[in-house]
Structures are given as structure tokens and as C-alpha cells.
Short mmCIF file of C-alpha atoms in Angstrom, two decimals:
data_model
loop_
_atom_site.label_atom_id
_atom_site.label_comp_id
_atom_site.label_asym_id
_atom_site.label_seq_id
_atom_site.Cartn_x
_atom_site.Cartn_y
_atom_site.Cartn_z
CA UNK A 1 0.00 0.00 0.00
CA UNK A 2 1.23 3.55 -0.81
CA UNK A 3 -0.20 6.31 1.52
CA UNK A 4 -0.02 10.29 1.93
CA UNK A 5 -1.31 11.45 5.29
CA UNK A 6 -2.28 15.02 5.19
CA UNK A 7 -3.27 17.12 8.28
CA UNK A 8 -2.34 20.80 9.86
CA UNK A 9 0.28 21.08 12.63
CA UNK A 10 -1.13 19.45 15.77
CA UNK A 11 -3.23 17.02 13.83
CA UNK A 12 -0.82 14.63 14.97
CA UNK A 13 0.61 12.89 12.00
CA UNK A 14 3.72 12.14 13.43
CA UNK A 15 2.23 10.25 16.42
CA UNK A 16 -0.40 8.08 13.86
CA UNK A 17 1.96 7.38 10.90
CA UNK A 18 4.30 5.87 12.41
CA UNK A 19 2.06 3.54 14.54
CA UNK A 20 0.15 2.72 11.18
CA UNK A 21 3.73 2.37 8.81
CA UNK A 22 4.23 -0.60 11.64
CA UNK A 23 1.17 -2.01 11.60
CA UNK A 24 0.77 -1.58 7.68
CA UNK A 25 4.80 -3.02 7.24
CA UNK A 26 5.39 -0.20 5.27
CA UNK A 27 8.52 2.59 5.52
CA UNK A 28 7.06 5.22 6.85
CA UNK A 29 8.88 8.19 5.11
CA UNK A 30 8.89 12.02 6.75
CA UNK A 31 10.69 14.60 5.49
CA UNK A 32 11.68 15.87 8.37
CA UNK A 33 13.54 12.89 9.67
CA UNK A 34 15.05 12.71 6.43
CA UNK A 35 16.09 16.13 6.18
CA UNK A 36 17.76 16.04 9.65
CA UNK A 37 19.22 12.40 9.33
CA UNK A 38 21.11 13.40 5.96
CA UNK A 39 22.24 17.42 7.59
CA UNK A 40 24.01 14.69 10.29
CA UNK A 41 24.93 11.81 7.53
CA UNK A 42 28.50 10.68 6.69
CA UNK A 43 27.13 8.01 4.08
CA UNK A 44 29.49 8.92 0.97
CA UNK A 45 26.72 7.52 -1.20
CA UNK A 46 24.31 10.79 0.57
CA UNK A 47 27.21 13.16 -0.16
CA UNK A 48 25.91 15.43 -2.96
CA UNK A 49 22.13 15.37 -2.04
CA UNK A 50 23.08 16.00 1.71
CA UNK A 51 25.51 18.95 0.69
CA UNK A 52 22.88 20.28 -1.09
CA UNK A 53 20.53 19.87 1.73
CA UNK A 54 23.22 21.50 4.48
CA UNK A 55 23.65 24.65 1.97
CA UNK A 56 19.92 25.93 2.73
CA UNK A 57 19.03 24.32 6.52
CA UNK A 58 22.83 25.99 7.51
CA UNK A 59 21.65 29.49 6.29
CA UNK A 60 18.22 28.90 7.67
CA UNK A 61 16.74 28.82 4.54
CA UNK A 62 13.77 26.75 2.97
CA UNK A 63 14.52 23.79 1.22
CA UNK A 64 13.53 24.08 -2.44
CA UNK A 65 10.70 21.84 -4.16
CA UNK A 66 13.32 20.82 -6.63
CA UNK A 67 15.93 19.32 -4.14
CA UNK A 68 12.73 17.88 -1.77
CA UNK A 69 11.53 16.11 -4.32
CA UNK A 70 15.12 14.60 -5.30
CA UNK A 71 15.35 13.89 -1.91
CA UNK A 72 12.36 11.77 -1.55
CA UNK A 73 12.87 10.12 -4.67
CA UNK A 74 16.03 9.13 -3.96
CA UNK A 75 14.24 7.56 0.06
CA UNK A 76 11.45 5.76 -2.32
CA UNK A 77 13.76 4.11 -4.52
CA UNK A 78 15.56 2.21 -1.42
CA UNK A 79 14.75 -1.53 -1.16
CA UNK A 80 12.41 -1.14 1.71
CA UNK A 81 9.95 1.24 0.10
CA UNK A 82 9.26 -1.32 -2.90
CA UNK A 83 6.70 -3.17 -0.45
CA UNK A 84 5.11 -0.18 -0.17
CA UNK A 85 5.08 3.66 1.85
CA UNK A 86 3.78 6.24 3.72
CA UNK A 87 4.72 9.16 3.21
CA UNK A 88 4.27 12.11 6.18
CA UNK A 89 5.05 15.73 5.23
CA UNK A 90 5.34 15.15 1.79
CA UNK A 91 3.59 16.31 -0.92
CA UNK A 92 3.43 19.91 0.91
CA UNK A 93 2.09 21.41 -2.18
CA UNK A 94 0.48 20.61 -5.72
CA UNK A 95 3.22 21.03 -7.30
CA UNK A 96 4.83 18.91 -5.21
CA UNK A 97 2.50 16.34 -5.39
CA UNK A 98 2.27 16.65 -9.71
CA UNK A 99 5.79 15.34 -9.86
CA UNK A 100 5.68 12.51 -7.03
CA UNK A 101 2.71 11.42 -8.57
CA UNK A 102 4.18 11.61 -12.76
CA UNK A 103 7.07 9.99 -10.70
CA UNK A 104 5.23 6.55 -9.67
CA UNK A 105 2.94 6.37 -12.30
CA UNK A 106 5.74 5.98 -14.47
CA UNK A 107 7.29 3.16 -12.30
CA UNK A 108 3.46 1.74 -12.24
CA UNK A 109 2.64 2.28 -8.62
CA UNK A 110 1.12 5.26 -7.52
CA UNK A 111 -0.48 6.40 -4.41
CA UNK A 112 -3.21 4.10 -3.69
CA UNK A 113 -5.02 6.89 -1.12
CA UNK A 114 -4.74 10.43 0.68
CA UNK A 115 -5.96 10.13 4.27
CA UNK A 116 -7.04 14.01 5.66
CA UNK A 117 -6.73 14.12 9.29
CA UNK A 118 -9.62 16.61 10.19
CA UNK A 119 -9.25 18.72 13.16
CA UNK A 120 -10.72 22.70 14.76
CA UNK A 121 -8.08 25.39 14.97
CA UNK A 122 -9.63 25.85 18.35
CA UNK A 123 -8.78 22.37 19.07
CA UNK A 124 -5.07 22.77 17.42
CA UNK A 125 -4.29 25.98 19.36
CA UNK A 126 -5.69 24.29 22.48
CA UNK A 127 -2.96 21.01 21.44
CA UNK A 128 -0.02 23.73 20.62
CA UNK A 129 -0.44 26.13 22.62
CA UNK A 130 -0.29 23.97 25.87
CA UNK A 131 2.56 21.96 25.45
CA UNK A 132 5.49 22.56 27.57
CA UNK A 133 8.75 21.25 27.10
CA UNK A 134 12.13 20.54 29.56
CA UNK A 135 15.03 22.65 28.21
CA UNK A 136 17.87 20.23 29.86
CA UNK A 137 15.94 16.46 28.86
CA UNK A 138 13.31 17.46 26.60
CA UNK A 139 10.40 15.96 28.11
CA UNK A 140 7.21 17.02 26.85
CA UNK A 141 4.40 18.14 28.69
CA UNK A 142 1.04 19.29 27.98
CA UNK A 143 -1.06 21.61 30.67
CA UNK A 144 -4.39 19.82 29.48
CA UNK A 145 -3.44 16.32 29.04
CA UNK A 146 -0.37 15.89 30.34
CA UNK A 147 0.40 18.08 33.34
CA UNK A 148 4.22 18.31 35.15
CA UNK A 149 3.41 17.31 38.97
CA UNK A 150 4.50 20.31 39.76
CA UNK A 151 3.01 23.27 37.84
CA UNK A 152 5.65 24.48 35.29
CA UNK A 153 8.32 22.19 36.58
CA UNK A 154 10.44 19.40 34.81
CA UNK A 155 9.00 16.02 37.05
CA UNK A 156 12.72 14.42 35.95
CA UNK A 157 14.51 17.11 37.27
CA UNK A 158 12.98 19.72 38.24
CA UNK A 159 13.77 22.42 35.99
CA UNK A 160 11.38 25.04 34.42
CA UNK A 161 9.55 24.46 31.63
CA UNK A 162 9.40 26.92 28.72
CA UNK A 163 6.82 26.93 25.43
CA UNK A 164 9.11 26.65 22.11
CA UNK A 165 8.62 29.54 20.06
CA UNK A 166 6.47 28.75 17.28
CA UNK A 167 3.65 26.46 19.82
CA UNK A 168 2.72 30.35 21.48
CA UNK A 169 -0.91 31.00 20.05
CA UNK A 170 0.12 33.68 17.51
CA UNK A 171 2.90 31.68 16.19
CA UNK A 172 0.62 28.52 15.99
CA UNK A 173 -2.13 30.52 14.15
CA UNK A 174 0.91 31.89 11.28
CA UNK A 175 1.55 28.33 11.11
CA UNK A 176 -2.38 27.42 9.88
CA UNK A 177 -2.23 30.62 8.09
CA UNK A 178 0.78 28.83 5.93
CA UNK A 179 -0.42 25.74 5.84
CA UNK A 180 -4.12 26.63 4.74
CA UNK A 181 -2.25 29.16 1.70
CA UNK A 182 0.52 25.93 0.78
CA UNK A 183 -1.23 22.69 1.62
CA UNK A 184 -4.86 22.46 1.48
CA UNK A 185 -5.12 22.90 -2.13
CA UNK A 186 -3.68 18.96 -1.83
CA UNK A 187 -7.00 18.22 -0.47
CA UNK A 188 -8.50 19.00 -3.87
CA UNK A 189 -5.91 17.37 -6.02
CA UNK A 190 -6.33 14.35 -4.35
CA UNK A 191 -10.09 14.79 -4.26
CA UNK A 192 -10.17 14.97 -7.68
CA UNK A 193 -8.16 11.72 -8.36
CA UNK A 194 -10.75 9.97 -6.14
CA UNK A 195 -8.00 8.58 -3.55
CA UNK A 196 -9.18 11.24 -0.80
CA UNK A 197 -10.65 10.42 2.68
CA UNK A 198 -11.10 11.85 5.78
CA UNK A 199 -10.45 11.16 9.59
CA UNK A 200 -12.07 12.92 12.07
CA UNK A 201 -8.92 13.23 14.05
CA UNK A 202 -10.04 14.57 17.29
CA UNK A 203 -10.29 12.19 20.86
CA UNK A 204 -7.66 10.09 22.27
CA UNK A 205 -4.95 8.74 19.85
CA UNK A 206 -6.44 5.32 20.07
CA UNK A 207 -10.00 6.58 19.09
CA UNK A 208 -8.27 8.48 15.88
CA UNK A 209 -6.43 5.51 15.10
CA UNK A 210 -8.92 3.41 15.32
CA UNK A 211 -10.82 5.38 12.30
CA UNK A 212 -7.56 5.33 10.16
CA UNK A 213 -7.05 1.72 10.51
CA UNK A 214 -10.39 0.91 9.36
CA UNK A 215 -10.28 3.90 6.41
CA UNK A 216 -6.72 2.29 4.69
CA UNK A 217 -8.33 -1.35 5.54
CA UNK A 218 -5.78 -2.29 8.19
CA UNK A 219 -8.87 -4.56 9.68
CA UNK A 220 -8.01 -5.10 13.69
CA UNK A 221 -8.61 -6.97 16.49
CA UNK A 222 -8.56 -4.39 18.82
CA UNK A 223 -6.14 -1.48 19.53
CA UNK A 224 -2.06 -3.06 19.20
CA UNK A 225 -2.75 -5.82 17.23
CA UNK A 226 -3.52 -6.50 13.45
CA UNK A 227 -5.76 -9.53 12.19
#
């Protein structure tokens, strides 16, 4: 199976794809880890790519669509994305998404179905906005549904805990603003090939996983465990 899971910040893809990848016995792909595992690699095989890559993270700059989408290519043509993928992050925009999909049809497998993780921005501020994280460990808190035993203290060690920069409520809602201008036109491409569904992705993460197991047919036996 070949997968795209779509969703704002604080959907929480991160936390669901991977879970499903391992359930599915797919790779699960995301850009992110990519991005930071090659800015760290010494694989001489990664060299050019990850050179590239270092050039625009080390000035802080956005890495362009072109080099992205060599990047990913490059991750789907390893041995243990021929099974299948999903892919988390990635398409982040139509265009995007026009070449990864010219890309498998050509090889004869292409994306068997978008999944849209739906969720409130009152909900996603309330998610973002509340998390609190150590600055020494980097334990994660959140004031809502995970409180520190001690208000705004580390429970490992003790120290305070600060909000990151971009989960304060103005910095989340530039975030949605970005993502609603760049990434929900992908809802509509996808839509319009037919492979689009949708997840209602709010309650507990084994409620919302429970809905995108049954939506990609991953039929279970209750939550852990597939039949």
C-alpha cells in the first residue's frame, strides 16, 4: 500500500503514521527525519544530495521543491519502500505532489489513497499552545493532558519548563495561516483523483487511530494488534 497522510500542525501525523507504517509493514517516510538524518549523515553515497541539503538548513533557509523532491525520490527508490510507503510531510504542495505522482505512475505504482486528518483550529491551538517542554531532557508536557506534577516544573529534574517559540498562540495561528495558503489545495488534487478520505482526528490517539485503521483497511482486532 502507498499512503499520503495530510493534516495541519497538531493534527498529529507524526504520532499516527508511524504507529500505522508498523502495523501496515510499510517505511514510513517524513521529510523531516530525512532532512535532519542526511544534515548529520556521513554516508558517501548521501554526499551530494546532503551537501545540497546543508547549503539551505545551515543558512536557515527553505529547502527548495526541486531538491525535496530529489530527496524523496532518492528515500522511495531504497529496497524497503518497494513493499510499499507512507509518506508524512510530503507532498506539501500541488506542485509537489504533480511530480511525485508523474514519478510513480511511471514506475506503475502510484499512491493508492490520501488520508485528511480533520481537526478545529480551536482544538489545534488548544494542542499547541499547551505543550510545555524541559530545556535540559526534553520531556514534553502538555497543561491539558499531560500536566508536570508540579506546575511548570520538569518532574525528571525539576527544571522550568518553557513553550518553544512557534507552539505560542500567535505563532501557531501563522503556522495554519501557511499551511491553509501551501497545503490544502492537496485536499483537492487528491479529491479529484478519487483517492481522498477523511479522519475525524479529534479524541484520544487510540480513538483516531482506530478510524484510520479501518479507512486504509488495516482490519483489527482491537487497539495493538492487526488480524
Amino acid at each position: 500500500m502507498r499512503l499520503v497522510i495530510l493534516g495541519p500542525p497538531g493534527a498529529g501525523k507524526g504520532t499516527q503514521t508511524s504507529r500505522l507504517a508498523s502495523d501496515l509493514g510499510i517505511a514510513h517516510i517524513a521529510t523531516g527525519d530525512i532532512f535532519r538524518a542526511m544534515r548529520s549523515s556521513t554516508d558517501t553515497q548521501q554526499s551530494p544530495l546532503a551537501d545540497r541539503l546543508r547549503s539551505y538548513m545551515d543558512r536557515g533557509e527553505l529547502v527548495p521543491d526541486e531538491l525535496t523532491n530529489e530527496i524523496v525520490a532518492h528515500r522511495l527508490a531504497e529496497p524497503d519502500a518497494e513493499p510499499g510507503f507512507l509518506l508524512d510531510g510530503y507532498p506539501r504542495t500541488t506542485e509537489q505532489a504533480k511530480v511525485l505522482d508523474a514519478e510513480l505512475e511511471a514506475q506503475g505504482r502510484p499512491i493508492d489513497k490520501a488520508v485528511k486528518l480533520m481537526i478545529t483550529g480551536p482544538e489545534i491551538i488548544a494542542r499547541l499552545a499547551g505543550r510545555l517542554v524541559c530545556p535540559v531532557d526534553g520531556a514534553t508536557y502538555h497543561l491539558r493532558s499531560n500536566p508536570p506534577r508540579v506546575p511548570g516544573l520538569c518532574d525528571l529534574d525539576g527544571t522550568p519548563l518553557v513553550q518553544r517559540p512557534d507552539d505560542t498562540e500567535e505563532a501557531v495561528l501563522r503556522r495554519l495561516e501557511v499551511y491553509g495558503k501551501q497545503t490544502k489545495p492537496l485536499y483537492d488534487w487528491y479529491a479529484a483523483r478519487g483517492i481522498l478520505d477523511e479522519v475525524d482526528a479529534i479524541g484520544t490517539p487510540d480513538e483516531v487511530y482506530e478510524r484510520l485503521a479501518k479507512v486504509v483497511g488495516l482490519h483489527r482486532n482491537g487497539v495493538g494488534g492487526a488480524t
